[in-house]
Coordinates of N, CA and C in Angstrom, one line a residue:
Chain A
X23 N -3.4 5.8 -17.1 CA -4.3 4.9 -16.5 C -5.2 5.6 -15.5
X24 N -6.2 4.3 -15.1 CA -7.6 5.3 -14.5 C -6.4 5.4 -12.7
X25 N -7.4 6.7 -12.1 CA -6.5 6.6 -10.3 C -7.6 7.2 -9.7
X26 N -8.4 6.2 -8.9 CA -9.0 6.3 -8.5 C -8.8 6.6 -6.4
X27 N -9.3 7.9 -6.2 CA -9.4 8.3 -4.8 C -10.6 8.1 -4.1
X28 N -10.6 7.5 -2.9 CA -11.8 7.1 -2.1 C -11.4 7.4 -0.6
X29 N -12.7 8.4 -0.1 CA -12.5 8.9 1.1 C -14.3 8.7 1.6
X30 N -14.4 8.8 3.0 CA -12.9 8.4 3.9 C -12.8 7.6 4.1
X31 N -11.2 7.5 5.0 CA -10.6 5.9 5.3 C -11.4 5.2 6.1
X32 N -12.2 5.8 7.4 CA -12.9 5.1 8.1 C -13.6 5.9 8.6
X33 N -14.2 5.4 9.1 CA -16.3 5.9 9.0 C -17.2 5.5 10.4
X34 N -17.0 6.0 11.4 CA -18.1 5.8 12.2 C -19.7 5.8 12.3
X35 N -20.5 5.1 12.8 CA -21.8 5.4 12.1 C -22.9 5.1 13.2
X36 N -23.9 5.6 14.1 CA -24.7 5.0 15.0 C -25.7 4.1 13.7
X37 N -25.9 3.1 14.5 CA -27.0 1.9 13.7 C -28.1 2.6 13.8
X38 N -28.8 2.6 12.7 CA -30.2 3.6 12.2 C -29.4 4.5 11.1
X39 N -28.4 5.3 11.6 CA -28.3 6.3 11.1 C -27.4 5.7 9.3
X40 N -27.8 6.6 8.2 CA -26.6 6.8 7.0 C -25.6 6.9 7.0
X41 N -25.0 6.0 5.6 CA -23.4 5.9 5.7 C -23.3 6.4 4.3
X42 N -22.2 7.5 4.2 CA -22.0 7.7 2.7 C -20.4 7.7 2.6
X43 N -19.7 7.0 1.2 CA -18.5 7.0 0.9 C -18.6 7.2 -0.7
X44 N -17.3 8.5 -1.0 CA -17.0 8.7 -1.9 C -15.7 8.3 -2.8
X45 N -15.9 8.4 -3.8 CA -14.9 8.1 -4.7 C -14.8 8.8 -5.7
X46 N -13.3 9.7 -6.6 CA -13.6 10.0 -7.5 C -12.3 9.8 -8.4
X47 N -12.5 10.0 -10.0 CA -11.7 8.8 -10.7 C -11.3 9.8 -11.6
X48 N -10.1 9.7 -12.4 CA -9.5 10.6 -13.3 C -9.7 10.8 -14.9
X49 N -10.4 9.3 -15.3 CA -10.8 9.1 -17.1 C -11.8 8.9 -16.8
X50 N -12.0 10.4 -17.7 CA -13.2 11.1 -18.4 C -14.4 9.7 -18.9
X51 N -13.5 9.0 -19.5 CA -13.8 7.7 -20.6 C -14.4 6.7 -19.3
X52 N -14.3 6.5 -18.6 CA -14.8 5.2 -17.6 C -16.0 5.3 -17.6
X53 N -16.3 3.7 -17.6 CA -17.8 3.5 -17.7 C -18.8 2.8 -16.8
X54 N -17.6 2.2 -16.0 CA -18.3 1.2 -15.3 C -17.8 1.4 -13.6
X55 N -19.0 1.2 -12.7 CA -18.3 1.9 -11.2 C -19.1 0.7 -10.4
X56 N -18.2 0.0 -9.9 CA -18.4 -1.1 -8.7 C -18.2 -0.8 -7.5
X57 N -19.0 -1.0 -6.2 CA -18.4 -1.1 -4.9 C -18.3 -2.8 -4.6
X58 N -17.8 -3.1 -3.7 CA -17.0 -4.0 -3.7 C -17.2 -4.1 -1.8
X59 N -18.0 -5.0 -0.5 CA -17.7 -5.2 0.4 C -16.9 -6.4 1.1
X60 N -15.8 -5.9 2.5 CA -15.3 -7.3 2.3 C -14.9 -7.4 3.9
X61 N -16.2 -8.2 4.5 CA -16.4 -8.7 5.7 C -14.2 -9.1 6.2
X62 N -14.6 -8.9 7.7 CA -13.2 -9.2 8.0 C -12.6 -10.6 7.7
X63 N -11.7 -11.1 7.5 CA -11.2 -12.3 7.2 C -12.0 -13.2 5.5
X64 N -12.7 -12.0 5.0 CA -13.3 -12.7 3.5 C -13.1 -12.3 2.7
X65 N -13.4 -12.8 1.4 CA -12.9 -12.0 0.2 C -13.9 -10.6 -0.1
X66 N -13.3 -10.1 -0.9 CA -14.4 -9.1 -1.7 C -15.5 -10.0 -2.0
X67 N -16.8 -8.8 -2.2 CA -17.8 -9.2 -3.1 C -18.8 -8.1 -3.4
X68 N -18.9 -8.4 -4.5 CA -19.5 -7.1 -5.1 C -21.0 -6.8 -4.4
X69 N -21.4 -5.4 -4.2 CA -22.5 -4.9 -3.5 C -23.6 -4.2 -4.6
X70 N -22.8 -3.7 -5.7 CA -23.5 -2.8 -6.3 C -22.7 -2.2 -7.5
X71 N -23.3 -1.5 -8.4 CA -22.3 -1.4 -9.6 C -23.5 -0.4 -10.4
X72 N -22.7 0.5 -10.8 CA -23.2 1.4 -11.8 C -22.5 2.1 -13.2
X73 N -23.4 1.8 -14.4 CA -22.7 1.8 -15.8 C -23.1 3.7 -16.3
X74 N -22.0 4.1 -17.0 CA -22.5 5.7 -17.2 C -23.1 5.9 -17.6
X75 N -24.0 5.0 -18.2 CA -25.6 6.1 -18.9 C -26.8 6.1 -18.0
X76 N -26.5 5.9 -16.9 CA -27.6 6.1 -15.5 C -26.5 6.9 -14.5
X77 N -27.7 7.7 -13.2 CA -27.5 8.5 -12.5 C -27.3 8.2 -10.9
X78 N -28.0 7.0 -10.4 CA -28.3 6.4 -9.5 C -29.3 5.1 -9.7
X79 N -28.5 4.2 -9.1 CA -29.2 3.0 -8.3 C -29.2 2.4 -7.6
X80 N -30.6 2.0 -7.0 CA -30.6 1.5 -5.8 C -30.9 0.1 -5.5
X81 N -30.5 -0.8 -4.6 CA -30.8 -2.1 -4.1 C -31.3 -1.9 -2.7
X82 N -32.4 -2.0 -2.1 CA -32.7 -1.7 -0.9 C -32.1 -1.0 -0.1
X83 N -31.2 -1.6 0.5 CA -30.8 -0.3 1.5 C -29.5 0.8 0.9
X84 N -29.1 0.1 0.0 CA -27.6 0.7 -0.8 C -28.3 1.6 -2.0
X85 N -27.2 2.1 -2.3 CA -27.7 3.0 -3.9 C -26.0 3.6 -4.4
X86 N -26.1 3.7 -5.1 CA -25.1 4.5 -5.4 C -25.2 5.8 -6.5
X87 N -24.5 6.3 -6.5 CA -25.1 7.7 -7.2 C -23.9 8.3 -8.5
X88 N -23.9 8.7 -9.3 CA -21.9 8.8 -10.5 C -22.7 10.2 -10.7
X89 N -21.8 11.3 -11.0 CA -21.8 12.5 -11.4 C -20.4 12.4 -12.2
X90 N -20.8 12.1 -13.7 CA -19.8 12.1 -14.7 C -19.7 13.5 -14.7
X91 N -20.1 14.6 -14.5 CA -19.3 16.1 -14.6 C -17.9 16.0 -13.9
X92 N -18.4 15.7 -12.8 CA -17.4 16.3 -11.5 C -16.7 14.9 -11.1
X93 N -17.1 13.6 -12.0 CA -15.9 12.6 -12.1 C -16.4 12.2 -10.7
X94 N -16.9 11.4 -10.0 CA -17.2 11.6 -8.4 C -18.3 10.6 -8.7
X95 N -18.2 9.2 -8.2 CA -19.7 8.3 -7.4 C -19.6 8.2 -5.8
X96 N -20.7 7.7 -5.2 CA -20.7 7.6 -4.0 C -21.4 6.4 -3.4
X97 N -21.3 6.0 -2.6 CA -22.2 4.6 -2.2 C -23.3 4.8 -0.8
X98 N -23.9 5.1 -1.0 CA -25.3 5.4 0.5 C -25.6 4.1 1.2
X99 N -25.9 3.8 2.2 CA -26.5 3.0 2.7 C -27.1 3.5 4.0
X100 N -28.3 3.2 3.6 CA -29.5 4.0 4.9 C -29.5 2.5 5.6
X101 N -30.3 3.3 7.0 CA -30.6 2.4 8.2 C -29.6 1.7 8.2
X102 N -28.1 1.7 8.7 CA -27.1 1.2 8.7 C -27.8 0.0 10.1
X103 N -26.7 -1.3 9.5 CA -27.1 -2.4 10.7 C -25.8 -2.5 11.0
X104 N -25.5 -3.3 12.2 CA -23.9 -4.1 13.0 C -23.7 -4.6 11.5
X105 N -24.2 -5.4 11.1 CA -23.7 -6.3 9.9 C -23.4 -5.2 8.6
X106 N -23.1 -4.3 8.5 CA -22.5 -3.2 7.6 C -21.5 -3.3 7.8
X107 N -21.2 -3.3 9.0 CA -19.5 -3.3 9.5 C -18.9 -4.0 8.7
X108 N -18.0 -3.3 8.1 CA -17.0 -3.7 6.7 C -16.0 -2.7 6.3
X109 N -15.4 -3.9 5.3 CA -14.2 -2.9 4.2 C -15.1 -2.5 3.2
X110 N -15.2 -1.3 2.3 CA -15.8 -1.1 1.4 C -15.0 -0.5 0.0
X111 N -14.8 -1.0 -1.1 CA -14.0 -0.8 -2.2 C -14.9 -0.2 -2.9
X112 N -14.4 1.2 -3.9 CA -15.1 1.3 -5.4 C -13.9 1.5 -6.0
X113 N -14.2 0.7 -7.8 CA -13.7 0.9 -8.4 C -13.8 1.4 -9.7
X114 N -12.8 1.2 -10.5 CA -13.3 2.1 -12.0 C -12.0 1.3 -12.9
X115 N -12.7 1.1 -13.9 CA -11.7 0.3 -14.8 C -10.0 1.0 -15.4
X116 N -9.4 0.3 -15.4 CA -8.0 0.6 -15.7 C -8.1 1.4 -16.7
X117 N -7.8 1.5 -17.5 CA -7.8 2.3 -18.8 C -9.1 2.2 -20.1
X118 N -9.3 2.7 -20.9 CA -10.2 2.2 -21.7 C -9.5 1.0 -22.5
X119 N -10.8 0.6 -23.1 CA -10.6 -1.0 -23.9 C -10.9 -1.9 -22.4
X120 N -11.0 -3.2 -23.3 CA -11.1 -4.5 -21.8 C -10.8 -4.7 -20.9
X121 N -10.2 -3.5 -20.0 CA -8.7 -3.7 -19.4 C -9.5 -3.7 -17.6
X122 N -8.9 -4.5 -16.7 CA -9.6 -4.9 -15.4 C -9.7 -3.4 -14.7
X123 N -9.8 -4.0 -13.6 CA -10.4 -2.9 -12.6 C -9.4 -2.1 -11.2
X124 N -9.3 -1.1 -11.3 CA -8.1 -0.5 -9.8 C -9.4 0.0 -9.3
X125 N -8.6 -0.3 -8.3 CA -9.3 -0.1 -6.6 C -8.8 1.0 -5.6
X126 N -10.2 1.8 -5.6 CA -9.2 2.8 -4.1 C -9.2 1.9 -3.1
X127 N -8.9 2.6 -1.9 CA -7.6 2.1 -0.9 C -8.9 2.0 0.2
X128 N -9.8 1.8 0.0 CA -10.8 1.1 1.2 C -11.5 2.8 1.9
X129 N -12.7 2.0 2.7 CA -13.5 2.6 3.7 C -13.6 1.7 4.4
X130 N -12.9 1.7 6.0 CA -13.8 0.5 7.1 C -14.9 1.8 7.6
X131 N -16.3 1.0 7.2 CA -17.0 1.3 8.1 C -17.4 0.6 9.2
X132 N -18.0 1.3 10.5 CA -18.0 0.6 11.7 C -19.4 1.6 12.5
X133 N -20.4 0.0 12.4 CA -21.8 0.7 12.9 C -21.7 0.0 14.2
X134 N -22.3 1.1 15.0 CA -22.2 1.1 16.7 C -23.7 0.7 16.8
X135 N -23.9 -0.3 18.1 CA -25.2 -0.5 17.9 C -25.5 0.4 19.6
Chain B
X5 N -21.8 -25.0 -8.9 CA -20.0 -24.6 -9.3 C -19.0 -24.1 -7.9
X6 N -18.2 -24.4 -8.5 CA -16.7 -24.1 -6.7 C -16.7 -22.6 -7.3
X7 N -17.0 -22.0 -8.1 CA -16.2 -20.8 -8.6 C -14.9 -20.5 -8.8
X8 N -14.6 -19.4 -7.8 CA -12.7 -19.2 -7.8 C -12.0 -20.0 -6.8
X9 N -11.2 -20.9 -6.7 CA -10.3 -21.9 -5.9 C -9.5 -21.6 -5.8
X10 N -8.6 -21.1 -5.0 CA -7.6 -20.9 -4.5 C -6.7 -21.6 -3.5
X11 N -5.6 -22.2 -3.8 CA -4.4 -23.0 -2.9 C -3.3 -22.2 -3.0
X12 N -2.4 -22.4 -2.1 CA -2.9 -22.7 -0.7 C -3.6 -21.3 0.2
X13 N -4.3 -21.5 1.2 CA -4.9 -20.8 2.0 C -3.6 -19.9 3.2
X14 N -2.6 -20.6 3.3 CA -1.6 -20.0 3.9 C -0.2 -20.7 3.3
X15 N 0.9 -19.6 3.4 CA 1.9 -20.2 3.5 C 3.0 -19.4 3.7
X16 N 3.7 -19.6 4.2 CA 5.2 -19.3 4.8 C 6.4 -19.5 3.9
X17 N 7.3 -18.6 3.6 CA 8.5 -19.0 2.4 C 9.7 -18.2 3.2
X18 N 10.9 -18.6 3.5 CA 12.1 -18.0 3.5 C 12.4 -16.8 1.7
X19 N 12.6 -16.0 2.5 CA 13.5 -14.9 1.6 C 14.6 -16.1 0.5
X20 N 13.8 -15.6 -0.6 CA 14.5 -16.6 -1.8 C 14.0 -17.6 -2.7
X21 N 13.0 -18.3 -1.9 CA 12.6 -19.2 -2.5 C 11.5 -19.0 -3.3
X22 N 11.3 -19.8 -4.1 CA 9.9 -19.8 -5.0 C 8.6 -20.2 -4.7
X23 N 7.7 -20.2 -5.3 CA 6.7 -20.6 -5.1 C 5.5 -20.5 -6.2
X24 N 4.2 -20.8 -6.2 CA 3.2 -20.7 -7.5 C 1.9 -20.9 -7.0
X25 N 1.4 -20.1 -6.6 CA 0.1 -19.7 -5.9 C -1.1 -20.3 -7.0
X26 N -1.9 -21.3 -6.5 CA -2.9 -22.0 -7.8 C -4.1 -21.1 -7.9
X27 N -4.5 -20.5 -8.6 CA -6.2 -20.4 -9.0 C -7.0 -21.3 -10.1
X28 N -8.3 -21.5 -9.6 CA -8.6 -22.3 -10.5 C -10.1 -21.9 -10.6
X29 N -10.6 -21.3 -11.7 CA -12.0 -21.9 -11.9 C -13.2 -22.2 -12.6
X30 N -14.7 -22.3 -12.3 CA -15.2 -23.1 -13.6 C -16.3 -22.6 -13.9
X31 N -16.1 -21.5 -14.0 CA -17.3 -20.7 -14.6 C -17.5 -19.9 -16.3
X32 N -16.3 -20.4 -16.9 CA -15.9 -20.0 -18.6 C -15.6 -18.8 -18.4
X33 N -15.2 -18.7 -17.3 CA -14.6 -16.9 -17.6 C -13.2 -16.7 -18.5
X34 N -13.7 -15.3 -19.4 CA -12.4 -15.1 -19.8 C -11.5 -14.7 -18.9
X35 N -12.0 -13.5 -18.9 CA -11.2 -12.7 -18.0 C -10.7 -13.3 -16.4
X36 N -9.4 -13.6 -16.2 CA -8.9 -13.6 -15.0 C -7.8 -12.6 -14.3
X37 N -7.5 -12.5 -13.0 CA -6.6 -11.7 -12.6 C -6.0 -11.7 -10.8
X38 N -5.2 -11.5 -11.0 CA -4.4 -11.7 -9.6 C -4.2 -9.8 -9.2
X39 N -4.9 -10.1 -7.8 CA -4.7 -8.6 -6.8 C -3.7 -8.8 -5.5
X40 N -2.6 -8.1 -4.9 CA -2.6 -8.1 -3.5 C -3.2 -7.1 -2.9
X41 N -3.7 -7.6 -1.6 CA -4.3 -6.7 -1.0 C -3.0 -6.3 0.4
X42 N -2.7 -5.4 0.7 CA -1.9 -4.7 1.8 C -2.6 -3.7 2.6
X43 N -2.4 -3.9 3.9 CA -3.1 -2.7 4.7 C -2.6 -1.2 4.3
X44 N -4.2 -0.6 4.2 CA -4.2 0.6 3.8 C -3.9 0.9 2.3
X45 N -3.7 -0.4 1.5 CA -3.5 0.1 -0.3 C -4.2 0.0 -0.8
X46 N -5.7 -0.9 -0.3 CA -6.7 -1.5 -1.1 C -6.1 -2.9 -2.3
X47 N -6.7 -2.8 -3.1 CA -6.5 -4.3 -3.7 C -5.5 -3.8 -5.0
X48 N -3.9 -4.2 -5.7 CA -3.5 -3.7 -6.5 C -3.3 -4.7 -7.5
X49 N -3.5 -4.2 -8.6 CA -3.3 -5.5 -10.4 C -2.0 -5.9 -10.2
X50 N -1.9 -7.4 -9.7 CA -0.2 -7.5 -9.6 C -0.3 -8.0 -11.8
X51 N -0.8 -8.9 -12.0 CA -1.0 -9.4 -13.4 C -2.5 -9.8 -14.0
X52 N -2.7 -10.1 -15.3 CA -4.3 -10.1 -15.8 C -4.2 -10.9 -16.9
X53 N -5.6 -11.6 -17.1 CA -5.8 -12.4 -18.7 C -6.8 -12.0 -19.0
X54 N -7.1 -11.9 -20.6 CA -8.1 -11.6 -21.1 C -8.7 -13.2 -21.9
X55 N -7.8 -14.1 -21.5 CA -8.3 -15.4 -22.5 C -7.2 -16.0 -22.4
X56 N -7.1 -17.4 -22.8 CA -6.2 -18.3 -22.7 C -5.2 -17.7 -23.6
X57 N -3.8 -17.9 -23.2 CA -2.9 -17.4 -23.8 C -2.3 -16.4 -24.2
X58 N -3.3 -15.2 -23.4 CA -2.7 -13.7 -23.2 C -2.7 -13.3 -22.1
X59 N -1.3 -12.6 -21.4 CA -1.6 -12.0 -20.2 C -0.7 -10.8 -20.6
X60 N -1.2 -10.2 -19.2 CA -0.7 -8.8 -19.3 C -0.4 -8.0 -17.4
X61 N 0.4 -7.4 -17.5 CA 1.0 -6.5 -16.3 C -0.3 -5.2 -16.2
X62 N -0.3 -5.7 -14.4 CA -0.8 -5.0 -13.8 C -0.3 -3.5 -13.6
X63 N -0.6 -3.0 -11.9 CA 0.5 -2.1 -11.4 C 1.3 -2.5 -10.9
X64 N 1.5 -3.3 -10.2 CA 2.8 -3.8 -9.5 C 3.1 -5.6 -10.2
X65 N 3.8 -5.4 -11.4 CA 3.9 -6.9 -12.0 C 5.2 -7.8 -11.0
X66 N 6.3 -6.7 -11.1 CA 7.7 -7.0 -10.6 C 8.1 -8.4 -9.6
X67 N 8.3 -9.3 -9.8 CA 8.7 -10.4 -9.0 C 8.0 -11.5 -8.9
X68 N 7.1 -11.1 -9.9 CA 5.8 -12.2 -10.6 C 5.7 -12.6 -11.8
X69 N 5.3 -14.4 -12.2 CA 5.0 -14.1 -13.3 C 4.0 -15.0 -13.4
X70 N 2.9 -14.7 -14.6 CA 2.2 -15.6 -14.7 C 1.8 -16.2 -16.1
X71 N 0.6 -17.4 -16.0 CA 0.6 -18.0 -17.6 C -0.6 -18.3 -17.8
X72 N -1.3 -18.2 -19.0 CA -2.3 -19.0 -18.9 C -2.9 -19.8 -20.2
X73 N -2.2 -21.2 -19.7 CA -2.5 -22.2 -20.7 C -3.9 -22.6 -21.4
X74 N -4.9 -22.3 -20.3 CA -6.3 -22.9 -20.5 C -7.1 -21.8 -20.0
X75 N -8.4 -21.9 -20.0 CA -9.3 -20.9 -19.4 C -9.7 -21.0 -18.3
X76 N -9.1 -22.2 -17.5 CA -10.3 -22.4 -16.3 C -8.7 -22.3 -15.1
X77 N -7.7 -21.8 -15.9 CA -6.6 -21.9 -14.5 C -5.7 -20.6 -15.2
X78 N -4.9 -20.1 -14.0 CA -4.2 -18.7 -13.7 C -3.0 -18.7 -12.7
X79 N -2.2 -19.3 -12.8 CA -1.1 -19.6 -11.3 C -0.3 -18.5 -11.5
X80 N 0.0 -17.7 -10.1 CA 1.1 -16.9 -10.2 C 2.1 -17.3 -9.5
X81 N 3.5 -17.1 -9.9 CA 4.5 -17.3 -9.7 C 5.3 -16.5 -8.8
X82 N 6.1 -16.5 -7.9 CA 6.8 -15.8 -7.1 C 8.2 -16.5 -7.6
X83 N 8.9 -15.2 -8.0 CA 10.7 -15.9 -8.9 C 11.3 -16.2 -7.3
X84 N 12.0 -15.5 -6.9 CA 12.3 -15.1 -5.7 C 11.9 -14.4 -4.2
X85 N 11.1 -15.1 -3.7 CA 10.4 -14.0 -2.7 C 11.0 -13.5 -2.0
X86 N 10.7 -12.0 -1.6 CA 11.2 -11.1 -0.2 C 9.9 -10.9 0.1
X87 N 10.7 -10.9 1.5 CA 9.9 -9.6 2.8 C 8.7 -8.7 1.9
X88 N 9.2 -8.3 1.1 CA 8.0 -6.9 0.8 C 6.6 -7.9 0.1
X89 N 7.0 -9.0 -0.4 CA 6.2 -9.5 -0.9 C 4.9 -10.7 -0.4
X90 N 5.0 -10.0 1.5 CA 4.0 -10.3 2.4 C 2.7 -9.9 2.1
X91 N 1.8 -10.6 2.1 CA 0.6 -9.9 1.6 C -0.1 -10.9 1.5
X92 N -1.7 -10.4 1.3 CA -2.8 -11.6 1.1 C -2.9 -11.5 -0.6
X93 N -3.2 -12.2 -1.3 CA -3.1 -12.5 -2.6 C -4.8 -13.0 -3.3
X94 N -5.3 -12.0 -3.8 CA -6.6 -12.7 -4.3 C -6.8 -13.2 -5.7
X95 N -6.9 -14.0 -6.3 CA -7.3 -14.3 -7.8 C -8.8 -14.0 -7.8
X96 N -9.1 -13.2 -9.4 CA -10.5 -13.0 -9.7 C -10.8 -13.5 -10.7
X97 N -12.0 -13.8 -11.3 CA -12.2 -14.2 -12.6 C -13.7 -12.9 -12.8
X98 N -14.2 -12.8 -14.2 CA -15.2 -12.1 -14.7 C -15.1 -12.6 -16.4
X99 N -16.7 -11.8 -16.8 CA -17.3 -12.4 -18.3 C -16.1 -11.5 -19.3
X100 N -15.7 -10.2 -18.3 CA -14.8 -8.9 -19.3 C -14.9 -8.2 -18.4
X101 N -13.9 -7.1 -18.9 CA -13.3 -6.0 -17.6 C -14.7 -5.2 -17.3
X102 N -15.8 -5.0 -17.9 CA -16.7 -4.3 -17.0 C -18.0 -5.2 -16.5
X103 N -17.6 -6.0 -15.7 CA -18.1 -7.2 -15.6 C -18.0 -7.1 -13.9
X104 N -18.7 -7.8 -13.3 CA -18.3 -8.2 -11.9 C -17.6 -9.3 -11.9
X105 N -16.4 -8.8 -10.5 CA -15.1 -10.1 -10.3 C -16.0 -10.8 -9.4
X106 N -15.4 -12.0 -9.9 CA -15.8 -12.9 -8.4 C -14.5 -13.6 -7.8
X107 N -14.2 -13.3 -6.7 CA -12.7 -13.1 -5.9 C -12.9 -14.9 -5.6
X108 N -11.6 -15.6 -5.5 CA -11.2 -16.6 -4.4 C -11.1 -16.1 -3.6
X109 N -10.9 -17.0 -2.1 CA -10.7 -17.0 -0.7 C -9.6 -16.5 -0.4
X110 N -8.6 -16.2 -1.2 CA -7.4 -15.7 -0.8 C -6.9 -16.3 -0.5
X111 N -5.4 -16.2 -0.3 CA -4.1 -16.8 -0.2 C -3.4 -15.8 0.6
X112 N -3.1 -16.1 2.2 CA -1.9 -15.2 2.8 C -0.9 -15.7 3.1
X113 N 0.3 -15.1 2.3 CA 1.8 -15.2 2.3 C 2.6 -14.3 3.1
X114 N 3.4 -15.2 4.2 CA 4.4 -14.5 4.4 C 5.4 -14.8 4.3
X115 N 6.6 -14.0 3.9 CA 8.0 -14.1 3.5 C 8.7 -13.5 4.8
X116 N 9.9 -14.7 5.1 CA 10.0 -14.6 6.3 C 12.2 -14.1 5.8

C-alpha cells in the first residue's frame, strides 16, 4: 500500500512571506494528490488537488507542484495571511484500483503577523 | 444539503462498553469512510465503503466494525472500548477514491 511522508511537522512563517510543505509517496502508480486544510477545532477540507498528467496548479495564492520522477508534490502558498494558520494534510490514494485516501501526519503552519 | 452528519459530537464511554458512532449523508455518494485522527498521526483508514453493501478494512480496522445497509448512512461500531481508542473520529463521503472527501464535524471520544 501507498505511505505517504510529509515534512515538516511545523512551520513558522512571517505574514507576507511563503510557505512551502512537502510530501513524498511510495506507488509509482498514484494518481491523484490532495492537500487537505484543517482550521483548529474543524474538520478537514480540501484546498487543492492535483491528478498525474499535469505538473502544477494553481488557485490564487496556493499551487501545488507533483514531480512523478522523484515521487515528491509540494503545496506553496505565497503572501501567507494570520488566517493560514492551520493543519495542513496531503494525501495519495491507498493502493491502486478505487481504494480511499492515506494521509501524512500533518504540517501546523503558524503565520506571525 | 446537511452533507456529512455526524452524532454524537462528544462522548465519554467506560473501558468496555459499546457504542456506534452515526454518519449520515445526502449527497449519493458512493464512496464512504471512517478516519481517526490522533495527535501527530494525521488522519488513519480505521474502515471504508465503496457502495451499499461493501466494506472493507482500513489501516487500523481492529475493535471496529462497520455496515452499510444503504448509501446515505455508515455507522461505526466500537465492540469493546479501551483507553487507546481515544481519539477524534471523522466520517467522509466522496463520488470514488480519487475524488474529494467531504469530512463530518467529527466525533470526540474518550474512553475513560
Amino acid at each position: 500500500g501507498e505511505n505517504v511522508e510529509q515534512h515538516p511537522s511545523t512551520l513558522s512563517v512571517q505574514e507576507g512571506d511563503s510557505a512551502v510543505i512537502k510530501c513524498t509517496y511510495s506507488d509509482s502508480a498514484s494518481n491523484y494528490f490532495p492537500w487537505y486544510k484543517q482550521e483548529l477545532g474543524k474538520r478537514p477540507q480540501l484546498i487543492i488537488d492535483i491528478r498525474s498528467n499535469v505538473g502544477e496548479k494553481k488557485d490564487q495564492r496556493i499551487a501545488v507542484t507533483l514531480n512523478k520522477t522523484a515521487k515528491h508534490f509540494s503545496l506553496h502558498i505565497t503572501e501567507t495571511q494570520p488566517e493560514d494558520s492551520a493543519v495542513y494534510f496531503c494525501a495519495a490514494p491507498r493502493n491502486s484500483g478505487n481504494t480511499p485516501l492515506v494521509f501524512g501526519k500533518g504540517t501546523r503552519l503558524s503565520v506571525i503577523a | 444539503n446537511a452533507g456529512v452528519t455526524q452524532t454524537p459530537k462528544f462522548q465519554v464511554l467506560k473501558t468496555g462498553q459499546s457504542m456506534t458512532l452515526q454518519c449520515a449523508q445526502d449527497m449519493n455518494h458512493e464512496y464512504m469512510s471512517w478516519y481517526r485522527q490522533d495527535p501527530g498521526m494525521g488522519l488513519r483508514l480505521i474502515h471504508y465503503s465503496v457502495g451499499a453493501g461493501i466494506t472493507d478494512q482500513g489501516e487500523v480496522p481492529n475493535g471496529y466494525n462497520v455496515s452499510r445497509s444503504t448509501t446515505e448512512d455508515f455507522p461505526l461500531r466500537l465492540l469493546s472500548a479501551a483507553p487507546s481508542q481515544t481519539s477524534v473520529y471523522f466520517c467522509a463521503s466522496s463520488t470514488g477514491g480519487r475524488s474529494p472527501l467531504h469530512f463530518g464535524n467529527g466525533t470526540r471520544l474518550t474512553v475513560t
